[in-house]
């Protein structure tokens, strides 16, 4: 009993320390707070394991988004448990990279705390929860027994894993996305990149239409020659033409979006410093860069 | 997924076909009309890379078909244009208003702690950006699933990169030709 009281006091202090800083969840301090919360959640390893093997129960949920009814109520038989049960109200839905599977289970259990609390017959656990609820400092609700392994919770977990896989694929494709942490920031980068690509298409269409209409007759020959030189590497006979083409590509990069042009220029500059044949390296590096992108994509999904 | 060079080649062939269809009417028009024709043929060529297997390509084909139906049918002659244009896009999911209202009412009863409020704010931010992503990707409004939206975005970005690369190479070649 004394130990549990001491644990409550420690938890109270930690709760009061953490709670005002969580309002600034968008700040850079979120990482440190995450570590504190994880260190606190790690202490409950023994208690959480005791609830792991309860059987599944409850109605079947429809897993489509937005149609899930949250008004269903559970009827549980009251089961006596040891006096070490504790409520955890800290929630944080960011996922740092170094998490293990056990921590994911704890987090999923913590995320179910928003469900309304059980109303059952009074026993030891109910008296504890009722006494804790009456305190004016905070209101804490934890996941009920067996909800972590509920079919709905398992489906939600699978959906979250799918989304994180897709986000990693997008992180590989979109340049500059590796620096951003958090799902909202990554979505911002993706939206900006798609919009910049669409603007480049508009710009290139306008530029191509400004050229004299007589050139449209020769576009077959131009595209055939330039296509070979651009994508399969420059042959020896067309070295002058490829050099002129590479020279022309620089102002076009500068007129594009900032993120796209900066990364491309950095990439070509770093490669150019290593080798003296910079013109052939630019063409070759672009082919490599594009092939690396699509190769990483084709590993994760295939539409054909 | 095809490798990059074959994707570029396929896009270039289809784009050339579209430009050939436009060629008789290009000479006497203004710069804006020519730009519109080039953009339209490039979009249809990009959408035909996927042959209607993705939501964004079907939405893009349907959008361009409203502007120039003749071009779309000509360019998609090998891919059963009729079935593609008339193919249904996925419908939006219908939520029962009673259930949504009742669940919101129940959620509003509880008073939230500071950490729960912070988590709700973060979720709201992600939801807003997801909606922004739906607006950017063609056909994004009709995707009810977040996983499907991310997959379509992934494929759309790859195809858009192909389009930008090919168009840039054509512009570079045309500029080099002018310098002579």
GROMACS .gro file of C-alpha atoms in nm:
model
  484
    1UNK     CA    1   0.000   0.000   0.000
    2UNK     CA    2   0.277   0.241   0.084
    3UNK     CA    3   0.456   0.157  -0.239
    4UNK     CA    4   0.145   0.229  -0.442
    5UNK     CA    5   0.100   0.564  -0.268
    6UNK     CA    6   0.459   0.657  -0.345
    7UNK     CA    7   0.414   0.556  -0.708
    8UNK     CA    8   0.106   0.772  -0.730
    9UNK     CA    9   0.293   1.072  -0.598
   10UNK     CA   10   0.572   1.024  -0.849
   11UNK     CA   11   0.323   0.986  -1.127
   12UNK     CA   12   0.140   1.299  -1.012
   13UNK     CA   13   0.460   1.502  -1.024
   14UNK     CA   14   0.544   1.373  -1.367
   15UNK     CA   15   0.191   1.446  -1.488
   16UNK     CA   16   0.204   1.805  -1.368
   17UNK     CA   17   0.549   1.856  -1.516
   18UNK     CA   18   0.460   1.718  -1.856
   19UNK     CA   19   0.110   1.851  -1.921
   20UNK     CA   20   0.169   2.224  -1.998
   21UNK     CA   21   0.448   2.144  -2.241
   22UNK     CA   22   0.234   1.909  -2.442
   23UNK     CA   23   0.029   2.203  -2.560
   24UNK     CA   24   0.326   2.289  -2.780
   25UNK     CA   25   0.328   1.956  -2.954
   26UNK     CA   26   0.450   2.114  -3.276
   27UNK     CA   27   0.770   2.239  -3.117
   28UNK     CA   28   1.104   2.069  -3.136
   29UNK     CA   29   1.088   1.961  -2.772
   30UNK     CA   30   0.841   1.687  -2.850
   31UNK     CA   31   1.122   1.435  -2.881
   32UNK     CA   32   1.247   1.488  -2.527
   33UNK     CA   33   0.898   1.467  -2.385
   34UNK     CA   34   0.845   1.147  -2.577
   35UNK     CA   35   1.150   0.999  -2.411
   36UNK     CA   36   1.021   1.092  -2.067
   37UNK     CA   37   0.684   0.938  -2.140
   38UNK     CA   38   0.847   0.624  -2.274
   39UNK     CA   39   1.068   0.595  -1.971
   40UNK     CA   40   0.760   0.624  -1.753
   41UNK     CA   41   0.560   0.378  -1.961
   42UNK     CA   42   0.846   0.132  -1.944
   43UNK     CA   43   0.799   0.100  -1.570
   44UNK     CA   44   0.458  -0.056  -1.614
   45UNK     CA   45   0.587  -0.355  -1.803
   46UNK     CA   46   0.481  -0.607  -1.541
   47UNK     CA   47   0.134  -0.464  -1.498
   48UNK     CA   48   0.057  -0.448  -1.869
   49UNK     CA   49   0.162  -0.806  -1.927
   50UNK     CA   50  -0.095  -0.929  -1.679
   51UNK     CA   51  -0.375  -0.800  -1.901
   52UNK     CA   52  -0.243  -0.946  -2.223
   53UNK     CA   53  -0.401  -1.290  -2.228
   54UNK     CA   54  -0.764  -1.211  -2.165
   55UNK     CA   55  -1.008  -1.349  -2.424
   56UNK     CA   56  -1.160  -1.140  -2.700
   57UNK     CA   57  -1.521  -1.033  -2.677
   58UNK     CA   58  -1.757  -0.767  -2.797
   59UNK     CA   59  -1.949  -0.706  -3.120
   60UNK     CA   60  -1.791  -0.703  -3.464
   61UNK     CA   61  -1.690  -0.363  -3.594
   62UNK     CA   62  -1.719  -0.233  -3.947
   63UNK     CA   63  -1.372  -0.112  -4.033
   64UNK     CA   64  -1.468   0.149  -4.293
   65UNK     CA   65  -1.370   0.501  -4.201
   66UNK     CA   66  -1.629   0.724  -4.050
   67UNK     CA   67  -1.893   0.455  -4.013
   68UNK     CA   68  -1.768   0.307  -3.688
   69UNK     CA   69  -2.023   0.340  -3.411
   70UNK     CA   70  -1.871   0.444  -3.081
   71UNK     CA   71  -2.186   0.402  -2.877
   72UNK     CA   72  -2.166   0.026  -2.826
   73UNK     CA   73  -2.139  -0.078  -2.466
   74UNK     CA   74  -1.961  -0.375  -2.316
   75UNK     CA   75  -2.085  -0.593  -2.034
   76UNK     CA   76  -1.798  -0.739  -1.842
   77UNK     CA   77  -1.795  -0.961  -1.540
   78UNK     CA   78  -1.597  -0.797  -1.263
   79UNK     CA   79  -1.271  -0.977  -1.204
   80UNK     CA   80  -1.055  -0.924  -0.901
   81UNK     CA   81  -0.705  -0.810  -0.983
   82UNK     CA   82  -0.403  -0.712  -0.782
   83UNK     CA   83  -0.391  -0.370  -0.628
   84UNK     CA   84  -0.123  -0.239  -0.862
   85UNK     CA   85  -0.345  -0.129  -1.149
   86UNK     CA   86  -0.280   0.224  -1.261
   87UNK     CA   87  -0.433   0.466  -1.504
   88UNK     CA   88  -0.233   0.621  -1.783
   89UNK     CA   89  -0.374   0.925  -1.955
   90UNK     CA   90  -0.070   1.037  -2.150
   91UNK     CA   91  -0.126   1.000  -2.519
   92UNK     CA   92   0.114   1.076  -2.797
   93UNK     CA   93   0.056   0.958  -3.149
   94UNK     CA   94   0.395   1.038  -3.287
   95UNK     CA   95   0.602   0.735  -3.373
   96UNK     CA   96   0.977   0.773  -3.326
   97UNK     CA   97   1.193   0.557  -3.546
   98UNK     CA   98   1.349   0.344  -3.276
   99UNK     CA   99   1.031   0.190  -3.139
  100UNK     CA  100   0.999  -0.182  -3.086
  101UNK     CA  101   0.691  -0.396  -3.121
  102UNK     CA  102   0.629  -0.418  -2.747
  103UNK     CA  103   0.610  -0.042  -2.719
  104UNK     CA  104   0.363  -0.034  -3.005
  105UNK     CA  105   0.136  -0.265  -2.809
  106UNK     CA  106   0.156  -0.040  -2.505
  107UNK     CA  107   0.083   0.264  -2.716
  108UNK     CA  108  -0.217   0.098  -2.876
  109UNK     CA  109  -0.342   0.011  -2.531
  110UNK     CA  110  -0.288   0.371  -2.421
  111UNK     CA  111  -0.477   0.501  -2.723
  112UNK     CA  112  -0.789   0.312  -2.619
  113UNK     CA  113  -0.814   0.512  -2.300
  114UNK     CA  114  -1.063   0.753  -2.453
  115UNK     CA  115  -1.336   0.492  -2.430
  116UNK     CA  116  -1.587   0.560  -2.153
  117UNK     CA  117  -1.512   0.384  -1.830
  118UNK     CA  118  -1.685   0.070  -1.718
  119UNK     CA  119  -1.989   0.081  -1.494
  120UNK     CA  120  -2.005  -0.238  -1.298
  121UNK     CA  121  -2.047  -0.378  -0.954
  122UNK     CA  122  -1.831  -0.234  -0.686
  123UNK     CA  123  -1.519  -0.423  -0.590
  124UNK     CA  124  -1.155  -0.343  -0.518
  125UNK     CA  125  -1.069  -0.210  -0.865
  126UNK     CA  126  -1.389  -0.008  -0.889
  127UNK     CA  127  -1.337   0.155  -0.553
  128UNK     CA  128  -0.985   0.252  -0.657
  129UNK     CA  129  -1.103   0.404  -0.984
  130UNK     CA  130  -1.391   0.585  -0.818
  131UNK     CA  131  -1.163   0.726  -0.551
  132UNK     CA  132  -0.915   0.839  -0.816
  133UNK     CA  133  -1.186   0.997  -1.031
  134UNK     CA  134  -1.312   1.209  -0.743
  135UNK     CA  135  -0.977   1.383  -0.710
  136UNK     CA  136  -0.994   1.732  -0.863
  137UNK     CA  137  -0.647   1.727  -1.023
  138UNK     CA  138  -0.709   1.512  -1.329
  139UNK     CA  139  -0.937   1.262  -1.493
  140UNK     CA  140  -0.776   0.946  -1.620
  141UNK     CA  141  -0.931   0.662  -1.810
  142UNK     CA  142  -0.747   0.355  -1.925
  143UNK     CA  143  -0.827   0.086  -2.178
  144UNK     CA  144  -1.061  -0.174  -2.046
  145UNK     CA  145  -0.974  -0.536  -2.005
  146UNK     CA  146  -0.939  -0.720  -2.334
  147UNK     CA  147  -0.977  -0.415  -2.557
  148UNK     CA  148  -0.619  -0.415  -2.679
  149UNK     CA  149  -0.674  -0.752  -2.843
  150UNK     CA  150  -1.021  -0.668  -2.966
  151UNK     CA  151  -1.084  -0.729  -3.335
  152UNK     CA  152  -1.145  -0.361  -3.393
  153UNK     CA  153  -0.818  -0.268  -3.222
  154UNK     CA  154  -0.628  -0.522  -3.429
  155UNK     CA  155  -0.779  -0.388  -3.752
  156UNK     CA  156  -0.690  -0.034  -3.651
  157UNK     CA  157  -0.335  -0.143  -3.580
  158UNK     CA  158  -0.304  -0.308  -3.924
  159UNK     CA  159  -0.437   0.006  -4.090
  160UNK     CA  160  -0.181   0.221  -3.912
  161UNK     CA  161   0.098  -0.010  -4.020
  162UNK     CA  162  -0.013   0.014  -4.383
  163UNK     CA  163  -0.018   0.392  -4.366
  164UNK     CA  164   0.330   0.405  -4.219
  165UNK     CA  165   0.462   0.180  -4.497
  166UNK     CA  166   0.316   0.406  -4.764
  167UNK     CA  167   0.458   0.711  -4.591
  168UNK     CA  168   0.805   0.556  -4.599
  169UNK     CA  169   0.774   0.492  -4.973
  170UNK     CA  170   0.671   0.852  -5.029
  171UNK     CA  171   0.960   0.965  -4.812
  172UNK     CA  172   1.199   0.790  -5.049
  173UNK     CA  173   1.053   0.953  -5.360
  174UNK     CA  174   0.999   1.311  -5.246
  175UNK     CA  175   1.327   1.504  -5.214
  176UNK     CA  176   1.382   1.688  -4.888
  177UNK     CA  177   1.130   1.477  -4.703
  178UNK     CA  178   1.385   1.295  -4.487
  179UNK     CA  179   1.451   1.602  -4.276
  180UNK     CA  180   1.091   1.645  -4.170
  181UNK     CA  181   0.959   1.464  -3.865
  182UNK     CA  182   0.596   1.406  -3.798
  183UNK     CA  183   0.313   1.311  -4.027
  184UNK     CA  184   0.179   1.664  -4.077
  185UNK     CA  185   0.517   1.794  -4.192
  186UNK     CA  186   0.563   1.506  -4.432
  187UNK     CA  187   0.221   1.563  -4.583
  188UNK     CA  188   0.313   1.929  -4.628
  189UNK     CA  189   0.629   1.835  -4.818
  190UNK     CA  190   0.442   1.589  -5.038
  191UNK     CA  191   0.174   1.844  -5.126
  192UNK     CA  192   0.435   2.107  -5.209
  193UNK     CA  193   0.629   1.865  -5.426
  194UNK     CA  194   0.324   1.756  -5.625
  195UNK     CA  195   0.224   2.116  -5.681
  196UNK     CA  196   0.574   2.210  -5.795
  197UNK     CA  197   0.578   1.924  -6.045
  198UNK     CA  198   0.242   2.035  -6.181
  199UNK     CA  199   0.370   2.391  -6.216
  200UNK     CA  200   0.676   2.264  -6.402
  201UNK     CA  201   0.451   2.086  -6.650
  202UNK     CA  202   0.261   2.411  -6.707
  203UNK     CA  203   0.583   2.604  -6.752
  204UNK     CA  204   0.734   2.354  -6.995
  205UNK     CA  205   0.413   2.348  -7.198
  206UNK     CA  206   0.418   2.727  -7.223
  207UNK     CA  207   0.783   2.733  -7.317
  208UNK     CA  208   0.734   2.471  -7.584
  209UNK     CA  209   0.439   2.660  -7.732
  210UNK     CA  210   0.637   2.984  -7.750
  211UNK     CA  211   0.885   2.817  -7.986
  212UNK     CA  212   0.807   2.868  -8.354
  213UNK     CA  213   0.533   2.642  -8.494
  214UNK     CA  214   0.765   2.537  -8.775
  215UNK     CA  215   0.967   2.340  -8.522
  216UNK     CA  216   0.670   2.115  -8.462
  217UNK     CA  217   0.739   1.951  -8.797
  218UNK     CA  218   1.087   1.850  -8.685
  219UNK     CA  219   0.996   1.739  -8.335
  220UNK     CA  220   1.025   1.372  -8.434
  221UNK     CA  221   1.390   1.403  -8.534
  222UNK     CA  222   1.473   1.625  -8.237
  223UNK     CA  223   1.308   1.397  -7.988
  224UNK     CA  224   1.473   1.086  -8.129
  225UNK     CA  225   1.824   1.231  -8.113
  226UNK     CA  226   1.783   1.406  -7.780
  227UNK     CA  227   1.604   1.110  -7.633
  228UNK     CA  228   1.897   0.879  -7.697
  229UNK     CA  229   2.147   1.134  -7.572
  230UNK     CA  230   1.946   1.222  -7.263
  231UNK     CA  231   1.837   0.887  -7.127
  232UNK     CA  232   2.086   0.626  -7.244
  233UNK     CA  233   2.402   0.833  -7.202
  234UNK     CA  234   2.577   1.043  -7.464
  235UNK     CA  235   2.743   0.855  -7.751
  236UNK     CA  236   3.077   0.977  -7.876
  237UNK     CA  237   2.948   1.124  -8.199
  238UNK     CA  238   2.701   1.361  -8.034
  239UNK     CA  239   2.924   1.498  -7.761
  240UNK     CA  240   2.888   1.861  -7.872
  241UNK     CA  241   2.512   1.842  -7.888
  242UNK     CA  242   2.488   1.682  -7.545
  243UNK     CA  243   2.714   1.946  -7.393
  244UNK     CA  244   2.492   2.221  -7.530
  245UNK     CA  245   2.184   2.043  -7.398
  246UNK     CA  246   2.335   2.009  -7.053
  247UNK     CA  247   2.432   2.374  -7.060
  248UNK     CA  248   2.072   2.465  -7.139
  249UNK     CA  249   1.935   2.262  -6.853
  250UNK     CA  250   2.082   2.487  -6.583
  251UNK     CA  251   1.859   2.797  -6.619
  252UNK     CA  252   1.558   2.571  -6.638
  253UNK     CA  253   1.649   2.416  -6.305
  254UNK     CA  254   1.678   2.756  -6.146
  255UNK     CA  255   1.334   2.856  -6.268
  256UNK     CA  256   1.177   2.547  -6.114
  257UNK     CA  257   1.084   2.501  -5.752
  258UNK     CA  258   1.336   2.570  -5.480
  259UNK     CA  259   1.343   2.226  -5.321
  260UNK     CA  260   1.371   2.042  -5.648
  261UNK     CA  261   1.641   2.262  -5.803
  262UNK     CA  262   1.854   2.284  -5.489
  263UNK     CA  263   1.871   1.909  -5.448
  264UNK     CA  264   1.945   1.853  -5.815
  265UNK     CA  265   2.219   2.115  -5.820
  266UNK     CA  266   2.375   1.977  -5.503
  267UNK     CA  267   2.369   1.628  -5.646
  268UNK     CA  268   2.533   1.725  -5.975
  269UNK     CA  269   2.784   1.957  -5.810
  270UNK     CA  270   2.907   1.694  -5.569
  271UNK     CA  271   2.948   1.443  -5.849
  272UNK     CA  272   3.115   1.702  -6.071
  273UNK     CA  273   3.377   1.770  -5.806
  274UNK     CA  274   3.485   1.408  -5.807
  275UNK     CA  275   3.524   1.362  -6.181
  276UNK     CA  276   3.640   1.598  -6.449
  277UNK     CA  277   3.400   1.479  -6.717
  278UNK     CA  278   3.113   1.676  -6.568
  279UNK     CA  279   2.890   1.680  -6.875
  280UNK     CA  280   2.869   1.303  -6.906
  281UNK     CA  281   2.831   1.267  -6.529
  282UNK     CA  282   2.529   1.494  -6.521
  283UNK     CA  283   2.344   1.290  -6.779
  284UNK     CA  284   2.450   0.963  -6.623
  285UNK     CA  285   2.368   1.069  -6.268
  286UNK     CA  286   2.019   1.177  -6.366
  287UNK     CA  287   1.954   0.835  -6.517
  288UNK     CA  288   2.090   0.667  -6.205
  289UNK     CA  289   1.888   0.892  -5.978
  290UNK     CA  290   1.565   0.824  -6.163
  291UNK     CA  291   1.627   0.452  -6.178
  292UNK     CA  292   1.705   0.441  -5.806
  293UNK     CA  293   1.381   0.619  -5.730
  294UNK     CA  294   1.159   0.385  -5.925
  295UNK     CA  295   1.350   0.079  -5.811
  296UNK     CA  296   1.278   0.165  -5.450
  297UNK     CA  297   0.914   0.219  -5.539
  298UNK     CA  298   0.879  -0.106  -5.731
  299UNK     CA  299   0.999  -0.300  -5.428
  300UNK     CA  300   0.703  -0.192  -5.222
  301UNK     CA  301   0.415  -0.221  -5.463
  302UNK     CA  302   0.346  -0.329  -5.819
  303UNK     CA  303   0.039  -0.225  -6.012
  304UNK     CA  304   0.089  -0.456  -6.310
  305UNK     CA  305   0.631  -0.094  -6.233
  306UNK     CA  306   0.833  -0.053  -6.548
  307UNK     CA  307   1.188   0.078  -6.536
  308UNK     CA  308   1.246   0.443  -6.602
  309UNK     CA  309   1.371   0.431  -6.960
  310UNK     CA  310   1.079   0.228  -7.088
  311UNK     CA  311   0.832   0.453  -6.905
  312UNK     CA  312   0.991   0.755  -7.070
  313UNK     CA  313   0.987   0.591  -7.412
  314UNK     CA  314   0.623   0.495  -7.381
  315UNK     CA  315   0.526   0.843  -7.268
  316UNK     CA  316   0.718   0.998  -7.556
  317UNK     CA  317   0.546   0.780  -7.815
  318UNK     CA  318   0.200   0.859  -7.685
  319UNK     CA  319   0.277   1.227  -7.657
  320UNK     CA  320   0.403   1.235  -8.016
  321UNK     CA  321   0.080   1.071  -8.127
  322UNK     CA  322  -0.120   1.339  -7.949
  323UNK     CA  323   0.087   1.618  -8.100
  324UNK     CA  324   0.040   1.471  -8.447
  325UNK     CA  325  -0.335   1.481  -8.397
  326UNK     CA  326  -0.310   1.848  -8.300
  327UNK     CA  327  -0.064   1.946  -8.571
  328UNK     CA  328  -0.308   2.065  -8.843
  329UNK     CA  329  -0.478   2.305  -8.603
  330UNK     CA  330  -0.165   2.434  -8.430
  331UNK     CA  331  -0.020   2.666  -8.694
  332UNK     CA  332  -0.277   2.943  -8.695
  333UNK     CA  333  -0.360   2.960  -8.327
  334UNK     CA  334  -0.224   3.176  -8.048
  335UNK     CA  335   0.041   3.084  -7.796
  336UNK     CA  336  -0.220   3.012  -7.530
  337UNK     CA  337  -0.405   2.768  -7.754
  338UNK     CA  338  -0.084   2.586  -7.844
  339UNK     CA  339   0.014   2.564  -7.480
  340UNK     CA  340  -0.327   2.422  -7.395
  341UNK     CA  341  -0.300   2.162  -7.670
  342UNK     CA  342   0.047   2.055  -7.558
  343UNK     CA  343  -0.059   2.032  -7.194
  344UNK     CA  344  -0.371   1.833  -7.281
  345UNK     CA  345  -0.188   1.579  -7.495
  346UNK     CA  346   0.081   1.541  -7.229
  347UNK     CA  347  -0.181   1.474  -6.961
  348UNK     CA  348  -0.357   1.209  -7.168
  349UNK     CA  349  -0.022   1.047  -7.247
  350UNK     CA  350   0.065   1.039  -6.878
  351UNK     CA  351  -0.272   0.892  -6.785
  352UNK     CA  352  -0.243   0.627  -7.054
  353UNK     CA  353   0.082   0.503  -6.901
  354UNK     CA  354  -0.127   0.327  -6.635
  355UNK     CA  355  -0.398   0.211  -6.877
  356UNK     CA  356  -0.677   0.290  -6.640
  357UNK     CA  357  -0.558   0.070  -6.354
  358UNK     CA  358  -0.537   0.357  -6.106
  359UNK     CA  359  -0.791   0.605  -5.979
  360UNK     CA  360  -0.591   0.914  -6.068
  361UNK     CA  361  -0.546   0.803  -6.430
  362UNK     CA  362  -0.916   0.735  -6.472
  363UNK     CA  363  -1.003   1.069  -6.316
  364UNK     CA  364  -0.755   1.246  -6.543
  365UNK     CA  365  -0.889   1.072  -6.854
  366UNK     CA  366  -1.242   1.167  -6.758
  367UNK     CA  367  -1.138   1.528  -6.701
  368UNK     CA  368  -0.959   1.559  -7.036
  369UNK     CA  369  -1.242   1.382  -7.217
  370UNK     CA  370  -1.476   1.666  -7.122
  371UNK     CA  371  -1.238   1.913  -7.289
  372UNK     CA  372  -1.149   1.720  -7.603
  373UNK     CA  373  -1.328   1.391  -7.651
  374UNK     CA  374  -1.185   1.327  -7.998
  375UNK     CA  375  -0.825   1.346  -7.876
  376UNK     CA  376  -0.887   1.108  -7.588
  377UNK     CA  377  -1.051   0.846  -7.810
  378UNK     CA  378  -0.774   0.869  -8.067
  379UNK     CA  379  -0.494   0.842  -7.815
  380UNK     CA  380  -0.654   0.559  -7.620
  381UNK     CA  381  -0.751   0.357  -7.926
  382UNK     CA  382  -0.552   0.055  -7.813
  383UNK     CA  383  -0.680   0.052  -7.456
  384UNK     CA  384  -1.060   0.033  -7.502
  385UNK     CA  385  -1.141   0.399  -7.462
  386UNK     CA  386  -1.512   0.337  -7.426
  387UNK     CA  387  -1.479   0.123  -7.116
  388UNK     CA  388  -1.226   0.360  -6.964
  389UNK     CA  389  -1.432   0.672  -7.012
  390UNK     CA  390  -1.750   0.512  -6.887
  391UNK     CA  391  -1.589   0.320  -6.605
  392UNK     CA  392  -1.715   0.414  -6.265
  393UNK     CA  393  -1.493   0.578  -6.010
  394UNK     CA  394  -1.514   0.464  -5.648
  395UNK     CA  395  -1.801   0.620  -5.460
  396UNK     CA  396  -1.781   0.815  -5.141
  397UNK     CA  397  -1.875   0.635  -4.825
  398UNK     CA  398  -2.202   0.746  -4.671
  399UNK     CA  399  -2.200   0.799  -4.297
  400UNK     CA  400  -2.522   0.789  -4.107
  401UNK     CA  401  -2.577   1.130  -3.958
  402UNK     CA  402  -2.750   1.001  -3.650
  403UNK     CA  403  -2.457   0.784  -3.551
  404UNK     CA  404  -2.203   1.058  -3.615
  405UNK     CA  405  -2.403   1.315  -3.423
  406UNK     CA  406  -2.459   1.082  -3.132
  407UNK     CA  407  -2.093   0.989  -3.109
  408UNK     CA  408  -1.991   1.355  -3.120
  409UNK     CA  409  -2.237   1.432  -2.843
  410UNK     CA  410  -2.093   1.157  -2.626
  411UNK     CA  411  -1.739   1.273  -2.692
  412UNK     CA  412  -1.826   1.629  -2.605
  413UNK     CA  413  -1.949   1.532  -2.260
  414UNK     CA  414  -1.609   1.434  -2.134
  415UNK     CA  415  -1.364   1.700  -2.028
  416UNK     CA  416  -1.025   1.648  -2.181
  417UNK     CA  417  -0.688   1.673  -2.013
  418UNK     CA  418  -0.402   1.873  -2.156
  419UNK     CA  419  -0.236   1.579  -2.326
  420UNK     CA  420  -0.560   1.467  -2.484
  421UNK     CA  421  -0.617   1.818  -2.614
  422UNK     CA  422  -0.268   1.821  -2.766
  423UNK     CA  423  -0.327   1.485  -2.934
  424UNK     CA  424  -0.658   1.612  -3.072
  425UNK     CA  425  -0.484   1.919  -3.215
  426UNK     CA  426  -0.219   1.705  -3.384
  427UNK     CA  427  -0.484   1.480  -3.531
  428UNK     CA  428  -0.670   1.783  -3.662
  429UNK     CA  429  -0.355   1.909  -3.836
  430UNK     CA  430  -0.296   1.576  -4.006
  431UNK     CA  431  -0.658   1.561  -4.115
  432UNK     CA  432  -0.639   1.906  -4.272
  433UNK     CA  433  -0.325   1.819  -4.467
  434UNK     CA  434  -0.475   1.492  -4.582
  435UNK     CA  435  -0.765   1.691  -4.723
  436UNK     CA  436  -0.514   1.918  -4.899
  437UNK     CA  437  -0.351   1.613  -5.054
  438UNK     CA  438  -0.690   1.497  -5.180
  439UNK     CA  439  -0.735   1.829  -5.357
  440UNK     CA  440  -0.398   1.808  -5.530
  441UNK     CA  441  -0.411   1.452  -5.665
  442UNK     CA  442  -0.666   1.403  -5.947
  443UNK     CA  443  -0.954   1.191  -5.825
  444UNK     CA  444  -0.843   1.233  -5.467
  445UNK     CA  445  -1.181   1.348  -5.347
  446UNK     CA  446  -1.329   1.009  -5.433
  447UNK     CA  447  -1.082   0.800  -5.235
  448UNK     CA  448  -1.233   0.708  -4.904
  449UNK     CA  449  -0.930   0.527  -4.770
  450UNK     CA  450  -0.609   0.685  -4.646
  451UNK     CA  451  -0.399   0.389  -4.759
  452UNK     CA  452  -0.546   0.410  -5.109
  453UNK     CA  453  -0.483   0.785  -5.120
  454UNK     CA  454  -0.117   0.740  -5.029
  455UNK     CA  455  -0.072   0.465  -5.287
  456UNK     CA  456  -0.233   0.676  -5.560
  457UNK     CA  457  -0.016   0.971  -5.461
  458UNK     CA  458   0.293   0.752  -5.486
  459UNK     CA  459   0.208   0.638  -5.837
  460UNK     CA  460   0.102   0.986  -5.946
  461UNK     CA  461   0.435   1.135  -5.836
  462UNK     CA  462   0.631   0.874  -6.032
  463UNK     CA  463   0.428   0.937  -6.347
  464UNK     CA  464   0.453   1.313  -6.304
  465UNK     CA  465   0.831   1.288  -6.273
  466UNK     CA  466   0.837   1.091  -6.598
  467UNK     CA  467   0.634   1.362  -6.770
  468UNK     CA  468   0.856   1.642  -6.643
  469UNK     CA  469   1.175   1.464  -6.750
  470UNK     CA  470   1.055   1.397  -7.105
  471UNK     CA  471   0.915   1.746  -7.157
  472UNK     CA  472   1.233   1.903  -7.026
  473UNK     CA  473   1.444   1.702  -7.268
  474UNK     CA  474   1.224   1.809  -7.560
  475UNK     CA  475   1.252   2.175  -7.459
  476UNK     CA  476   1.629   2.145  -7.430
  477UNK     CA  477   1.651   1.989  -7.775
  478UNK     CA  478   1.432   2.261  -7.926
  479UNK     CA  479   1.643   2.535  -7.769
  480UNK     CA  480   1.960   2.371  -7.896
  481UNK     CA  481   1.808   2.367  -8.243
  482UNK     CA  482   1.737   2.741  -8.225
  483UNK     CA  483   2.099   2.815  -8.136
  484UNK     CA  484   2.219   2.674  -8.468
   0.00000   0.00000   0.00000
